[in-house]
XYZ file of C-alpha atoms in Angstrom:
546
model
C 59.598 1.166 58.202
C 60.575 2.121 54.994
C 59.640 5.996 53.439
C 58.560 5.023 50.230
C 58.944 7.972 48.225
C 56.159 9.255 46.040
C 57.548 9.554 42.527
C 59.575 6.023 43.087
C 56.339 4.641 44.189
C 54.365 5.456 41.331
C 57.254 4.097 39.161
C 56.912 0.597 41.143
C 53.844 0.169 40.307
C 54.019 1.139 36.556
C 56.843 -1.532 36.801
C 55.212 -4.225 38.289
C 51.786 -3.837 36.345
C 54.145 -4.657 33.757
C 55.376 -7.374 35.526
C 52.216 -9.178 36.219
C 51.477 -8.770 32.287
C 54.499 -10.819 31.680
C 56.717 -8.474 30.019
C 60.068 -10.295 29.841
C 61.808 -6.696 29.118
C 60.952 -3.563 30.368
C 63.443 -0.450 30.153
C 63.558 2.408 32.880
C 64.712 5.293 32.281
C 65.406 6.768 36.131
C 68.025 9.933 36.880
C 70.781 8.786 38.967
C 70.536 10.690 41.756
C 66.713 8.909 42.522
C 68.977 4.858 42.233
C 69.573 4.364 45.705
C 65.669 5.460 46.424
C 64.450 2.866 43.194
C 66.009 0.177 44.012
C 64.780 0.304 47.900
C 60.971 0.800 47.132
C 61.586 -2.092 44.335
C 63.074 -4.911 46.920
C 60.922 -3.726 49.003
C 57.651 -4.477 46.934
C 59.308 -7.839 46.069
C 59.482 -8.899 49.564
C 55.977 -7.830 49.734
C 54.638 -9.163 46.801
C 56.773 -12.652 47.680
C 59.409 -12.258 44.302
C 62.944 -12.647 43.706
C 64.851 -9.472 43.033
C 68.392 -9.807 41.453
C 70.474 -6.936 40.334
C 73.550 -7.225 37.669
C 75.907 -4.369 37.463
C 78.794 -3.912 34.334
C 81.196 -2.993 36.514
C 82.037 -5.954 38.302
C 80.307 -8.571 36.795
C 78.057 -10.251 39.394
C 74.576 -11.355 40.154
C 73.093 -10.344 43.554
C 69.983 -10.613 45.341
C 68.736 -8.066 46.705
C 67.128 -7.936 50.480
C 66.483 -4.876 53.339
C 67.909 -5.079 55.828
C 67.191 -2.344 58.734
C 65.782 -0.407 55.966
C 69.111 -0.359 54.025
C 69.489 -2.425 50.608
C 71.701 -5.833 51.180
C 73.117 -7.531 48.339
C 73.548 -11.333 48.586
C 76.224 -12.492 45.645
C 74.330 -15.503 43.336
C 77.179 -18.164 43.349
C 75.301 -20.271 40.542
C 76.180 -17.090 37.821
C 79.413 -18.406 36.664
C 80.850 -15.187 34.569
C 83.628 -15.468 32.403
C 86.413 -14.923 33.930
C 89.043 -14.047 31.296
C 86.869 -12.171 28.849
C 88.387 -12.483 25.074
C 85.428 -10.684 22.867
C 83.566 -7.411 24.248
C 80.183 -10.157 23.983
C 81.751 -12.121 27.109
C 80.808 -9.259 29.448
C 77.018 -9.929 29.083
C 77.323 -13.320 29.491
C 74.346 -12.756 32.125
C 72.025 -11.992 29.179
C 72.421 -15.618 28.021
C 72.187 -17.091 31.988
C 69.138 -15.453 32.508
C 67.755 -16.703 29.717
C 68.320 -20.223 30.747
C 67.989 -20.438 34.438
C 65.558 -21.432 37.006
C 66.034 -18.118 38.932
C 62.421 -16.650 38.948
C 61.182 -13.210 39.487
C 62.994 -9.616 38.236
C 66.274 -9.190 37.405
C 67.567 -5.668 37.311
C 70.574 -5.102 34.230
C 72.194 -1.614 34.928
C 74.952 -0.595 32.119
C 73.252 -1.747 28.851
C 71.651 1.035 27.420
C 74.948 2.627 25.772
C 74.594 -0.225 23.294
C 71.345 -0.145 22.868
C 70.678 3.478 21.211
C 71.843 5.168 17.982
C 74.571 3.474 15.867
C 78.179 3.975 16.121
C 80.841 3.970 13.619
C 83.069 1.589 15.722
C 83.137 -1.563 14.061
C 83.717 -3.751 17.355
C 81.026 -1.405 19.420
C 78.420 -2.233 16.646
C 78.960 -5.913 16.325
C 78.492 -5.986 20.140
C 75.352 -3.780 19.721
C 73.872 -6.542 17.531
C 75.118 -9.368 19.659
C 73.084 -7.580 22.869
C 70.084 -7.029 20.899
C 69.776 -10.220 19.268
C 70.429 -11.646 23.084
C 67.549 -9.856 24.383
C 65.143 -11.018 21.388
C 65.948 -14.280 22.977
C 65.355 -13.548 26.282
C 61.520 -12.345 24.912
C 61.055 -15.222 23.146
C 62.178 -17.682 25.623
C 60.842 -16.055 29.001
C 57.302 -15.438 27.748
C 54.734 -16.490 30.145
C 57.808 -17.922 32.842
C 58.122 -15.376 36.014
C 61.448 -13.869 34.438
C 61.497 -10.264 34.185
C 64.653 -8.379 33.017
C 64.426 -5.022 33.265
C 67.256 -2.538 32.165
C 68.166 0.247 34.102
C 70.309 3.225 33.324
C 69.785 7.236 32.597
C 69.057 7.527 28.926
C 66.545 5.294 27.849
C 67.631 5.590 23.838
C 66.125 2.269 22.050
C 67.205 1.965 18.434
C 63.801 2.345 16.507
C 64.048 -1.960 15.640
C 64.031 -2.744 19.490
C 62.089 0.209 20.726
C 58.982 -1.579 19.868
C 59.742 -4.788 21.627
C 60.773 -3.199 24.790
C 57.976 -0.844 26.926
C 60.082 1.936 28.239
C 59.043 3.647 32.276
C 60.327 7.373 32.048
C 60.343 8.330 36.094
C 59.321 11.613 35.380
C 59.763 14.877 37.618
C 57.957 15.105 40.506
C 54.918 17.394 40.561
C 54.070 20.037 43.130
C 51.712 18.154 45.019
C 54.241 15.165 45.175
C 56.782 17.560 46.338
C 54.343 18.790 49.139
C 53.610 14.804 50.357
C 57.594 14.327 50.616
C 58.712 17.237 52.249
C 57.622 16.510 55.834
C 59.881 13.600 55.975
C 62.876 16.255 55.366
C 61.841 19.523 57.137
C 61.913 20.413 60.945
C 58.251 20.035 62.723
C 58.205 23.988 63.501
C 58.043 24.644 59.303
C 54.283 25.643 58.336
C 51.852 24.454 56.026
C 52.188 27.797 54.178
C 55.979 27.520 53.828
C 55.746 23.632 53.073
C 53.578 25.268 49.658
C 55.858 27.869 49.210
C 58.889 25.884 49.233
C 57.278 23.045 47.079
C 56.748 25.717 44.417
C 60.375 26.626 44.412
C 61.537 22.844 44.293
C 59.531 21.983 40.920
C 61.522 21.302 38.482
C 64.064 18.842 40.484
C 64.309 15.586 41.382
C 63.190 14.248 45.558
C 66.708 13.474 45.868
C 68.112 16.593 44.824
C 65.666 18.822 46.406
C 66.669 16.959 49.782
C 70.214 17.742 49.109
C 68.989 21.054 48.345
C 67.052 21.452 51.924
C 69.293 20.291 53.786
C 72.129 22.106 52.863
C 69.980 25.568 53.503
C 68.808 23.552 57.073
C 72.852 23.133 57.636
C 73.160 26.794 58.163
C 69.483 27.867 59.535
C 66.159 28.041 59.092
C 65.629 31.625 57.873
C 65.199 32.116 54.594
C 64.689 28.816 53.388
C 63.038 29.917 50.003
C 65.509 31.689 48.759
C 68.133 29.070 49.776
C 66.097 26.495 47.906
C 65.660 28.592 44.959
C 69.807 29.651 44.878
C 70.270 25.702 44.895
C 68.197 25.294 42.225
C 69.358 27.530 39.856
C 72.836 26.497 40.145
C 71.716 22.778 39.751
C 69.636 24.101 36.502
C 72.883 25.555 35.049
C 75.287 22.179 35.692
C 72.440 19.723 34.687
C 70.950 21.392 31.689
C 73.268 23.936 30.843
C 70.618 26.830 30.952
C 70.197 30.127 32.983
C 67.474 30.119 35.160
C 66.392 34.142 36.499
C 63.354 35.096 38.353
C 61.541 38.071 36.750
C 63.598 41.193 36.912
C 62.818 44.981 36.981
C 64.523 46.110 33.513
C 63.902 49.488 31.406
C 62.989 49.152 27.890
C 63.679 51.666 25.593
C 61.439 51.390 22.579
C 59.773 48.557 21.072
C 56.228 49.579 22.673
C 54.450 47.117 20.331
C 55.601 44.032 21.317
C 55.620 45.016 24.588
C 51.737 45.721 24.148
C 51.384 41.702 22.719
C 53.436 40.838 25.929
C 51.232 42.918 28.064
C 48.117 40.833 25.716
C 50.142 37.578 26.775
C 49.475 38.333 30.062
C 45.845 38.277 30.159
C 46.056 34.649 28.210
C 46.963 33.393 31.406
C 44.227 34.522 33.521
C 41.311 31.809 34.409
C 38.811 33.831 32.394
C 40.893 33.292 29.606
C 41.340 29.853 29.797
C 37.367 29.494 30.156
C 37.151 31.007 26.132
C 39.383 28.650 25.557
C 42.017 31.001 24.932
C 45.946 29.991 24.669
C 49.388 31.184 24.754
C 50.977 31.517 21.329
C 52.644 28.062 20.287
C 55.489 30.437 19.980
C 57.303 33.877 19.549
C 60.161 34.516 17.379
C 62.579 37.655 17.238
C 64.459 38.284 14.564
C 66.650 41.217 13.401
C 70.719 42.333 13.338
C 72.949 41.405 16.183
C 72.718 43.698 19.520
C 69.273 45.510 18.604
C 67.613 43.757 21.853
C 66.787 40.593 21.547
C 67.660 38.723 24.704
C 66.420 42.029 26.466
C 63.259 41.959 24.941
C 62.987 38.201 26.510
C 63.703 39.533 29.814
C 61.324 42.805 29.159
C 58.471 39.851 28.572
C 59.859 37.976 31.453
C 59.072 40.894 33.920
C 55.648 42.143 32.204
C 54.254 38.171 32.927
C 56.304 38.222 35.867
C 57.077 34.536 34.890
C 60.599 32.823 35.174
C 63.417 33.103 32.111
C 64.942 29.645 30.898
C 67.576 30.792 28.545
C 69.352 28.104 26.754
C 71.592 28.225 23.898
C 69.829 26.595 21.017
C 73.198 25.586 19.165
C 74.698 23.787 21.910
C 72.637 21.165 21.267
C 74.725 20.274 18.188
C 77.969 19.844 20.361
C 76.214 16.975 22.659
C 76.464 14.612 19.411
C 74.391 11.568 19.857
C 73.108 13.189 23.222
C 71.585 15.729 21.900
C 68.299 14.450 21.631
C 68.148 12.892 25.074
C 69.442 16.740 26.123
C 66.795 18.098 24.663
C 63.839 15.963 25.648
C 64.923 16.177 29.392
C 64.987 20.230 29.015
C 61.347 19.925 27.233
C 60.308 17.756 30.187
C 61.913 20.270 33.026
C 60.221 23.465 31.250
C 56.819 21.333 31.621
C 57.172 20.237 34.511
C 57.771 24.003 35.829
C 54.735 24.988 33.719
C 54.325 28.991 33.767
C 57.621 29.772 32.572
C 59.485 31.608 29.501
C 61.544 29.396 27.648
C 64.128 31.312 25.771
C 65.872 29.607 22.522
C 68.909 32.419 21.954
C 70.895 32.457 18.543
C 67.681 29.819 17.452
C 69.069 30.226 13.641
C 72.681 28.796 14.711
C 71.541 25.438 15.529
C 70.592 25.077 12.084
C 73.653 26.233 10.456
C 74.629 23.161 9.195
C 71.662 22.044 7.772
C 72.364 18.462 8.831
C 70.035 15.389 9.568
C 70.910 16.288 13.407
C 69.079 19.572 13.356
C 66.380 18.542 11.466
C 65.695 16.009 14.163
C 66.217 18.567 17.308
C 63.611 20.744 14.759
C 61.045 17.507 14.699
C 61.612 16.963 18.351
C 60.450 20.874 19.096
C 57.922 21.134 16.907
C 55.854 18.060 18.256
C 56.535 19.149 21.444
C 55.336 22.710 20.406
C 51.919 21.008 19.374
C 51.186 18.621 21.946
C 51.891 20.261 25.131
C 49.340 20.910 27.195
C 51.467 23.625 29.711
C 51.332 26.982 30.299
C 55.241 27.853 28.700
C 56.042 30.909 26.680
C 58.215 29.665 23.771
C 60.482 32.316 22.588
C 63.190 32.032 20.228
C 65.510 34.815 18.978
C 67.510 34.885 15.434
C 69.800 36.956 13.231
C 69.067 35.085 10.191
C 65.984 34.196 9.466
C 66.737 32.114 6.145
C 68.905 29.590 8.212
C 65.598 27.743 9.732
C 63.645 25.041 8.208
C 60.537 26.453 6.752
C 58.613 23.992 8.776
C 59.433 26.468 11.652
C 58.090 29.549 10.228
C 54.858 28.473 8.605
C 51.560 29.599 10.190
C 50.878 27.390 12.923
C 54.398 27.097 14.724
C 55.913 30.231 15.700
C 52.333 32.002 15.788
C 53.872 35.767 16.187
C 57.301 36.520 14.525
C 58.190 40.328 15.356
C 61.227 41.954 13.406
C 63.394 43.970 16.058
C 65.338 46.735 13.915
C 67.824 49.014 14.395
C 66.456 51.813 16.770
C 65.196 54.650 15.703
C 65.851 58.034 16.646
C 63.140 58.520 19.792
C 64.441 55.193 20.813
C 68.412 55.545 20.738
C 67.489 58.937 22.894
C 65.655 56.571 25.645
C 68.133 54.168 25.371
C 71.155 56.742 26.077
C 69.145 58.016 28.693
C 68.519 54.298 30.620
C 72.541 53.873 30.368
C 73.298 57.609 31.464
C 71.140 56.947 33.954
C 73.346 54.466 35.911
C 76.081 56.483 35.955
C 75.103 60.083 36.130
C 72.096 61.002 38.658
C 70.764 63.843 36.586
C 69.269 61.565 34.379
C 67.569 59.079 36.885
C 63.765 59.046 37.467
C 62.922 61.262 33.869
C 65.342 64.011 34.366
C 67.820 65.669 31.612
C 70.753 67.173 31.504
C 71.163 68.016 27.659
C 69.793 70.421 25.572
C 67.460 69.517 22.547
C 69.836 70.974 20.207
C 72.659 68.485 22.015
C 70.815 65.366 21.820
C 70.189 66.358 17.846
C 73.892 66.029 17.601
C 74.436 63.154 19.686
C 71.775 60.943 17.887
C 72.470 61.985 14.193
C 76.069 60.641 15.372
C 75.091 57.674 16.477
C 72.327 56.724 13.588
C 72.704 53.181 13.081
C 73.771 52.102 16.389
C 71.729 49.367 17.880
C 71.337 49.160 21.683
C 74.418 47.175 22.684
C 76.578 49.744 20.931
C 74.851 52.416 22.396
C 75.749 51.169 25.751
C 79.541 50.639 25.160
C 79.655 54.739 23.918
C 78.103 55.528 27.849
C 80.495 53.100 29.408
C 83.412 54.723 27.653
C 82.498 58.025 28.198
C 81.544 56.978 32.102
C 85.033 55.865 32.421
C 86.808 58.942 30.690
C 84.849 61.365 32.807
C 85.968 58.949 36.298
C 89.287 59.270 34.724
C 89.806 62.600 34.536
C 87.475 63.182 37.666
C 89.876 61.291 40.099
C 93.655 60.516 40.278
C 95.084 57.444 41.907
C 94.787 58.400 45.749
C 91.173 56.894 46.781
C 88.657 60.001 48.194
C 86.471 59.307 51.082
C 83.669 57.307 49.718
C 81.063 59.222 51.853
C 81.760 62.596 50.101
C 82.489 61.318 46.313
C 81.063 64.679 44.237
C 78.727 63.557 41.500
C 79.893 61.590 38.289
C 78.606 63.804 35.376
C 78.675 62.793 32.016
C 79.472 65.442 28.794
C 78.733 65.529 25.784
C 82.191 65.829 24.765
C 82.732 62.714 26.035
C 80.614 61.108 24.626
C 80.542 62.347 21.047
C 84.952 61.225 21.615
C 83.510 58.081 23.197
C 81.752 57.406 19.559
C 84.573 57.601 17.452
C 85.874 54.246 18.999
C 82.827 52.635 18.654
C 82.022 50.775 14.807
C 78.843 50.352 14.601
C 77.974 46.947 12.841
C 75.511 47.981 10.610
C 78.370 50.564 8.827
C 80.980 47.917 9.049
C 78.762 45.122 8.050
C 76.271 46.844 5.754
C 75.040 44.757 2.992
C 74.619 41.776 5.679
C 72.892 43.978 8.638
C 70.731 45.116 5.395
C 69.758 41.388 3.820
C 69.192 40.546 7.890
C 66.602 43.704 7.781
C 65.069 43.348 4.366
C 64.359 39.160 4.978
C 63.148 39.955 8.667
C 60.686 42.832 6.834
C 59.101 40.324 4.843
C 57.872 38.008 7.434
C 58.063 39.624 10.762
C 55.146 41.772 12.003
C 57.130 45.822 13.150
C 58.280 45.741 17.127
C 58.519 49.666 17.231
C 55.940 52.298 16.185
C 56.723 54.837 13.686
C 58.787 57.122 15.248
C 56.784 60.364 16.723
C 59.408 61.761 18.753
C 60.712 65.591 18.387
C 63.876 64.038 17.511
C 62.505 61.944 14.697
C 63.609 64.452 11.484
C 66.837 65.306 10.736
C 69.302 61.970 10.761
C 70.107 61.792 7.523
C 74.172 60.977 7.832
C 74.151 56.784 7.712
C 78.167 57.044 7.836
C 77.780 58.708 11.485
C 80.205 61.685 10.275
């Protein structure tokens, strides 16, 4: 008996309801990995349903029947396809287009390797001609086949119709499996002695891939035991995340923030949005929440700040990659829009938003379309945010009222927050600052911040690093002391006031850019910090950091 598996199933049917409509074309748009699993629950509804079921592959040529046999797929080679043996034009490869228009073969024929020409132009002379010649074949096959038990039905990855075919071709997008799915299948893959309760948990982790990779996934963590299997799962997944959609997946993470204490109030407000009560007001999520502000004044940590006060998962992708997958790029990004749904409850982080749209080309302003009416029209619980440095590089359709709902300007820190911010680095090297302590005087951390006025976070950072690894330095010489007596690392002053003069901050070295970033995010974004009230907020007057 053959394990039909749930998502393939419900794709079968779609298929064949438009199969008994007599659709003479239909396009799927299935992932690779879920082929084998397809094109079994397809013959095997065939057989059932007493049709033909013919397959034609690119790479060799031929036209097969396909049968089970033992519950494996059998292909029988169709002698009465005569293909062209010695192919002279590019057209003679889909000489089965104009067979199957023709023949007396009856029922569905599958056509994997078409959809390359099928999508956006190229520039290739010989590639478009061929383009043409396939689509004006398959008109044919519409207008011939109508009404006469002859399905075609193209196959492939990426489903990309030009816009004059797309309408004469309905297109079946096997879609991620949901959770519940997930929770029928995994029976079939997991050892009797797993529980109900750990069939749930583990379904949760899987959303968000494919049946076949999550039993690739399962059974690589079964090859080594059964403890654990969560986390195994989850470790799978996130490395698949990273090689299929080039994104970084983290769970929520215990950070310290220094600073920014009102957007971390709307975060902790974002938060209650997702509560039922909530949702019976008919309250929402924002559509979406952009940073903007100078380079290294905490952008991407703010993400992860929000990421641990909903404790919901971090998607971080790189927004201008997009524009390096050329022609892909849209087919990219609607797969990564239908992942992040599919996960539902999740943060979906757009870093360096603004450099996607640094050309200003007719590519971004279609990745731009593609996000906004996805922004609209989705129903799912996902935190958009998106970070950028310059705020004049997006399309004003993106920061009008109505898309990016809160926009919050992070500046360069002030001087309450460069002391917390020293103290959460200091802390990770030197133990008298963990858990609230202090080691410096008042008087000492006037100096050290009037120093450092117009450092932003990341800066901040390298001056403890450098001062960390002067003070090791001079602490220890090459011969290794017993790591079970090390005395404590302690951290001057001294070093880290000599620590500063290698350090540039941008905002000195940069200043009339840092300053046009500040003065354009002041005008539309809403302040991240409070005005400073700390006993070290009078007294930096030196912008030069002398």
């Amino acid at each position: 008996m053959l394990n039909n598996l749930p998502m393939s199933s419900e794709l079968i049917e779609r298929i064949f309801s438009l199969y008994k409509q007599n659709n003479p074309l239909i396009a799927v748009e299935s992932p690779l990995q879920e082929r084998i699993s397809l094109l079994k629950n397809l013959t095997q509804k065939c057989i059932n349903s007493g049709i033909n079921c013919y397959m034609w592959m690119l790479e060799d040529d031929k036209l097969y029947q396909l049968r089970m046999n033992d519950c494996e797929l059998a292909f029988s080679e169709i002698k009465e396809y005569n293909r062209i043996a010695f192919k002279v034009v590019r057209e003679d490869s889909f000489e089965i287009l104009r067979f199957w228009k023709t023949t007396q073969l009856q029922g569905i024929l599958i056509l994997e390797g078409i959809y390359p020409w099928l999508g956006q132009g190229a520039t290739d002379a010989d590639f478009f001609l061929t383009a043409e010649w396939i689509k004006s074949a398959l008109i044919n096959i519409k207008l011939y086949n109508d009404n006469s038990g002859k399905t075609a039905l193209l196959l492939g990855s990426n489903a990309s119709l030009k816009s004059d075919i797309a309408g004469l071709i309905p297109i079946i997008t096997q879609e991620l499996p949901t959770v519940e799915e997930i929770s029928d299948y995994l029976p079939q893959i997991l050892p009797d002695s797993i529980t109900l309760v750990q069939i749930n948990e583990i379904a949760n982790t899987c959303v968000g891939m494919y049946l076949a990779d999550i039993e690739t996934g399962v059974k690589t963590a079964l090859a080594i035991d059964n403890s654990e299997l969560v986390k195994k799962v989850s470790a799978y997944k996130i490395e698949l995340l990273k090689r299929v959609y080039n994104v970084e997946f983290l769970q929520p993470m215990t950070i310290p923030v220094g600073g920014l204490e009102l957007m971390q109030s709307a975060f902790k407000g974002y938060k209650r949005l997702l509560t039922p009560l909530a949702k019976s007001y008919n309250l929402r999520l924002p559509k979406g929440v952009l940073l903007i502000g100078p380079p290294g004044t905490g952008k991407s940590h703010s993400a992860k700040a929000c990421s641990q006060i909903l404790g919901l998962p971090l998607v971080i992708v790189e927004w201008g990659h997009f524009r390096s997958y050329g022609n892909m790029a849209e087919y990219k990004l609607k797969k990564l829009l239908a992942l992040v749904d599919r996960i539902n409850r999740i943060i979906f982080y757009l870093d360096d938003f603004d450099k996607g749209f640094a050309g200003d080309d007719d590519l971004s302003r279609r990745l731009a379309g593609m996000l906004l009416t996805w922004m609209q029209e989705r129903t799912s619980d996902v935190l958009i945010i998106a970070s950028a440095n310059n705020i004049q590089w997006l399309p004003p359709e993106l920061t009008r009222s109505g898309r990016f709902d809160q926009i919050f300007k992070i500046d360069l820190p002030n001087n309450g927050e460069r002391h917390s911010i020293f103290k959460i680095h200091l802390a990770r090297f030197d133990k008298r600052f963990s858990h609230g302590g202090d080691a410096f005087t008042p008087e000492e951390w006037q100096r050290l911040l009037k120093v450092t006025h117009r450092c932003v976070g990341a800066e901040i950072q390298a001056i403890v690093e450098r001062a960390a690894f002067s003070i090791f330095c001079q602490s220890f010489d090459e011969e290794t002391p017993a790591l079970e007596d090390l005395p404590p690392l302690q951290i001057t002053l001294t070093a880290l006031l000599e620590s500063r003069k290698s350090v540039n901050p941008l905002a000195i070295r940069e200043a009339d850019r840092i300053e046009s970033m500040r003065n354009k995010a002041d005008l539309q974004g809403l302040p991240s910090s409070p005005v400073d009230s700390s006993i070290y907020s009078l007294g930096d007057i030196d912008i030069f950091g002398s």
